[in-house]
PDB file of C-alpha atoms in Angstrom:
ATOM      1  CA  MET A   1    -109.869 -68.228-145.337  1.00  0.00           C
ATOM      2  CA  LEU A   2    -111.916 -65.156-145.805  1.00  0.00           C
ATOM      3  CA  LEU A   3    -111.044 -62.168-148.094  1.00  0.00           C
ATOM      4  CA  ASN A   4    -110.747 -59.938-145.076  1.00  0.00           C
ATOM      5  CA  ASP A   5    -108.199 -62.089-143.455  1.00  0.00           C
ATOM      6  CA  MET A   6    -105.707 -61.906-146.411  1.00  0.00           C
ATOM      7  CA  PRO A   7    -102.815 -59.477-145.867  1.00  0.00           C
ATOM      8  CA  GLN A   8    -103.586 -56.055-147.563  1.00  0.00           C
ATOM      9  CA  ARG A   9    -100.980 -55.024-150.108  1.00  0.00           C
ATOM     10  CA  PRO A  10    -100.163 -51.151-150.044  1.00  0.00           C
ATOM     11  CA  ARG A  11    -102.213 -49.469-152.808  1.00  0.00           C
ATOM     12  CA  ARG A  12     -99.668 -48.027-155.399  1.00  0.00           C
ATOM     13  CA  LYS A  13    -100.380 -44.495-156.477  1.00  0.00           C
ATOM     14  CA  PRO A  14    -100.326 -43.914-160.244  1.00  0.00           C
ATOM     15  CA  SER A  15     -97.496 -41.891-161.582  1.00  0.00           C
ATOM     16  CA  LEU A  16     -98.253 -38.436-162.902  1.00  0.00           C
ATOM     17  CA  THR A  17     -95.246 -38.174-165.138  1.00  0.00           C
ATOM     18  CA  PRO A  18     -96.703 -39.473-168.234  1.00  0.00           C
ATOM     19  CA  MET A  19     -99.652 -37.259-167.923  1.00  0.00           C
ATOM     20  CA  ILE A  20     -97.440 -34.257-167.363  1.00  0.00           C
ATOM     21  CA  ASP A  21     -95.400 -35.161-170.540  1.00  0.00           C
ATOM     22  CA  VAL A  22     -98.588 -35.306-172.574  1.00  0.00           C
ATOM     23  CA  VAL A  23     -99.493 -31.972-171.235  1.00  0.00           C
ATOM     24  CA  PHE A  24     -96.299 -30.361-172.100  1.00  0.00           C
ATOM     25  CA  LEU A  25     -96.354 -31.843-175.659  1.00  0.00           C
ATOM     26  CA  LEU A  26     -99.843 -30.316-176.176  1.00  0.00           C
ATOM     27  CA  LEU A  27     -98.850 -26.959-174.985  1.00  0.00           C
ATOM     28  CA  VAL A  28     -95.807 -27.089-177.372  1.00  0.00           C
ATOM     29  CA  PHE A  29     -97.973 -28.220-180.206  1.00  0.00           C
ATOM     30  CA  PHE A  30    -100.606 -25.370-179.753  1.00  0.00           C
ATOM     31  CA  MET A  31     -98.107 -22.856-179.167  1.00  0.00           C
ATOM     32  CA  LEU A  32     -96.391 -23.672-182.519  1.00  0.00           C
ATOM     33  CA  ALA A  33     -99.610 -24.103-184.541  1.00  0.00           C
ATOM     34  CA  SER A  34    -101.329 -20.894-183.384  1.00  0.00           C
ATOM     35  CA  ARG A  35    -100.741 -17.355-184.934  1.00  0.00           C
ATOM     36  CA  PHE A  36    -100.068 -14.725-182.130  1.00  0.00           C
ATOM     37  CA  GLY A  37    -100.244 -11.546-184.497  1.00  0.00           C
ATOM     38  CA  ILE A  38    -101.838 -10.441-187.708  1.00  0.00           C
ATOM     39  CA  ASP A  39     -99.390 -10.506-190.608  1.00  0.00           C
ATOM     40  CA  ALA A  40     -99.678  -7.457-192.642  1.00  0.00           C
ATOM     41  CA  ALA A  41     -97.719  -6.132-195.649  1.00  0.00           C
ATOM     42  CA  LEU A  42     -97.149  -2.386-196.079  1.00  0.00           C
ATOM     43  CA  THR A  43     -96.200  -1.529-199.802  1.00  0.00           C
ATOM     44  CA  LEU A  44     -93.695   1.066-199.998  1.00  0.00           C
ATOM     45  CA  PRO A  45     -91.915   1.990-203.184  1.00  0.00           C
ATOM     46  CA  LEU A  46     -88.054   2.281-202.985  1.00  0.00           C
ATOM     47  CA  ALA A  47     -86.589   5.914-202.811  1.00  0.00           C
ATOM     48  CA  ALA A  48     -84.197   4.920-205.472  1.00  0.00           C
ATOM     49  CA  GLY A  49     -86.767   3.780-207.789  1.00  0.00           C
ATOM     50  CA  GLY A  50     -85.866   6.111-210.383  1.00  0.00           C
ATOM     51  CA  GLY A  51     -89.367   8.127-210.433  1.00  0.00           C
ATOM     52  CA  GLU A  52     -89.270  11.801-210.915  1.00  0.00           C
ATOM     53  CA  TYR A  53     -89.945  14.116-208.148  1.00  0.00           C
ATOM     54  CA  THR A  54     -92.115  17.279-209.208  1.00  0.00           C
ATOM     55  CA  GLY A  55     -93.617  20.087-207.195  1.00  0.00           C
ATOM     56  CA  PRO A  56     -92.751  21.719-203.877  1.00  0.00           C
ATOM     57  CA  PRO A  57     -91.086  19.505-201.031  1.00  0.00           C
ATOM     58  CA  ARG A  58     -93.286  17.218-199.192  1.00  0.00           C
ATOM     59  CA  LEU A  59     -91.071  15.847-196.374  1.00  0.00           C
ATOM     60  CA  ILE A  60     -93.005  14.314-193.366  1.00  0.00           C
ATOM     61  CA  ASP A  61     -90.877  14.060-190.265  1.00  0.00           C
ATOM     62  CA  VAL A  62     -92.634  11.412-187.987  1.00  0.00           C
ATOM     63  CA  ALA A  63     -91.468  12.082-184.332  1.00  0.00           C
ATOM     64  CA  PRO A  64     -92.647   9.875-181.394  1.00  0.00           C
ATOM     65  CA  THR A  65     -95.530  12.178-180.566  1.00  0.00           C
ATOM     66  CA  GLN A  66     -95.709  14.830-183.253  1.00  0.00           C
ATOM     67  CA  VAL A  67     -95.643  15.182-187.009  1.00  0.00           C
ATOM     68  CA  PHE A  68     -93.819  17.872-188.994  1.00  0.00           C
ATOM     69  CA  VAL A  69     -94.519  18.906-192.773  1.00  0.00           C
ATOM     70  CA  ASN A  70     -91.427  20.551-194.124  1.00  0.00           C
ATOM     71  CA  GLY A  71     -90.331  21.411-190.669  1.00  0.00           C
ATOM     72  CA  ARG A  72     -93.522  22.895-189.579  1.00  0.00           C
ATOM     73  CA  LEU A  73     -95.270  21.197-186.731  1.00  0.00           C
ATOM     74  CA  VAL A  74     -98.764  19.930-187.687  1.00  0.00           C
ATOM     75  CA  PRO A  75    -101.450  18.306-185.883  1.00  0.00           C
ATOM     76  CA  GLU A  76    -101.857  14.621-186.925  1.00  0.00           C
ATOM     77  CA  GLU A  77    -105.563  14.952-187.697  1.00  0.00           C
ATOM     78  CA  ALA A  78    -104.668  18.078-189.899  1.00  0.00           C
ATOM     79  CA  LEU A  79    -101.891  16.275-191.812  1.00  0.00           C
ATOM     80  CA  ALA A  80    -104.044  15.521-194.931  1.00  0.00           C
ATOM     81  CA  PRO A  81    -105.388  19.208-195.317  1.00  0.00           C
ATOM     82  CA  ALA A  82    -101.755  20.500-194.798  1.00  0.00           C
ATOM     83  CA  LEU A  83    -100.496  18.284-197.601  1.00  0.00           C
ATOM     84  CA  GLU A  84    -103.209  19.051-200.281  1.00  0.00           C
ATOM     85  CA  PRO A  85    -101.754  22.559-201.167  1.00  0.00           C
ATOM     86  CA  LEU A  86     -98.371  21.134-201.895  1.00  0.00           C
ATOM     87  CA  MET A  87     -99.729  18.477-204.292  1.00  0.00           C
ATOM     88  CA  GLU A  88    -101.200  18.500-207.779  1.00  0.00           C
ATOM     89  CA  HIS A  89    -102.518  14.856-207.410  1.00  0.00           C
ATOM     90  CA  LYS A  90    -103.032  12.452-204.720  1.00  0.00           C
ATOM     91  CA  SER A  91    -100.432  10.214-206.295  1.00  0.00           C
ATOM     92  CA  ASP A  92     -97.608  12.743-206.039  1.00  0.00           C
ATOM     93  CA  VAL A  93     -94.764  11.475-203.854  1.00  0.00           C
ATOM     94  CA  LEU A  94     -94.766  11.982-200.077  1.00  0.00           C
ATOM     95  CA  ILE A  95     -91.456  11.398-198.288  1.00  0.00           C
ATOM     96  CA  LEU A  96     -91.639   9.928-194.699  1.00  0.00           C
ATOM     97  CA  ARG A  97     -88.686  10.217-192.387  1.00  0.00           C
ATOM     98  CA  GLY A  98     -88.490   8.897-188.918  1.00  0.00           C
ATOM     99  CA  LYS A  99     -87.252  11.490-186.380  1.00  0.00           C
ATOM    100  CA  ASP A 100     -86.035  11.446-182.689  1.00  0.00           C
ATOM    101  CA  GLY A 101     -86.432   7.749-182.150  1.00  0.00           C
ATOM    102  CA  ALA A 102     -89.927   7.222-183.689  1.00  0.00           C
ATOM    103  CA  ASN A 103     -90.700   3.444-183.607  1.00  0.00           C
ATOM    104  CA  LEU A 104     -91.797   1.498-186.672  1.00  0.00           C
ATOM    105  CA  GLN A 105     -95.297   1.167-185.445  1.00  0.00           C
ATOM    106  CA  ARG A 106     -95.761   4.923-185.404  1.00  0.00           C
ATOM    107  CA  ILE A 107     -94.483   5.274-188.917  1.00  0.00           C
ATOM    108  CA  VAL A 108     -96.885   2.331-190.200  1.00  0.00           C
ATOM    109  CA  THR A 109     -99.850   3.855-188.426  1.00  0.00           C
ATOM    110  CA  LEU A 110     -99.227   7.312-189.995  1.00  0.00           C
ATOM    111  CA  THR A 111     -98.670   5.511-193.465  1.00  0.00           C
ATOM    112  CA  GLU A 112    -101.989   3.842-193.109  1.00  0.00           C
ATOM    113  CA  SER A 113    -103.749   7.092-192.343  1.00  0.00           C
ATOM    114  CA  LEU A 114    -102.333   8.664-195.340  1.00  0.00           C
ATOM    115  CA  ARG A 115    -103.429   5.824-197.588  1.00  0.00           C
ATOM    116  CA  SER A 116    -106.959   5.971-196.005  1.00  0.00           C
ATOM    117  CA  ALA A 117    -106.802   9.771-196.929  1.00  0.00           C
ATOM    118  CA  GLY A 118    -106.215   8.812-200.522  1.00  0.00           C
ATOM    119  CA  PHE A 119    -102.479   9.450-200.832  1.00  0.00           C
ATOM    120  CA  THR A 120    -101.045   6.549-202.901  1.00  0.00           C
ATOM    121  CA  SER A 121     -97.323   7.199-203.112  1.00  0.00           C
ATOM    122  CA  VAL A 122     -95.428   7.259-199.895  1.00  0.00           C
ATOM    123  CA  VAL A 123     -91.636   6.652-199.760  1.00  0.00           C
ATOM    124  CA  LEU A 124     -89.769   5.983-196.454  1.00  0.00           C
ATOM    125  CA  VAL A 125     -86.296   7.224-196.100  1.00  0.00           C
ATOM    126  CA  GLU A 126     -83.703   7.202-193.476  1.00  0.00           C
TER     127      GLU A 126
END
């Protein structure tokens, strides 16, 4: 009897289920092991920290698209020059307050720009 004369068994297709399970396990592993954003800490002193406030008022209202210093509209790029006449030292306290639904990212961005301009003491209030 020749090999060609033997009855042919139907070829069995390999199951893809174990491979799909492995792919999903790898997907879950890499999702849990990766970092999706950069963690950053923003150091803000507490308003009730007990420090003394001296000098004229320096209240910065942060709106979604505008910035106000003591109730007066100031362009964001002119914020540092507008604050300098109100301060004796760059370490004097600045008070930031969110206004009209300003989001946290807007306040953080403004605080970072104040820090880069040399202002070291920024307090966030409600």
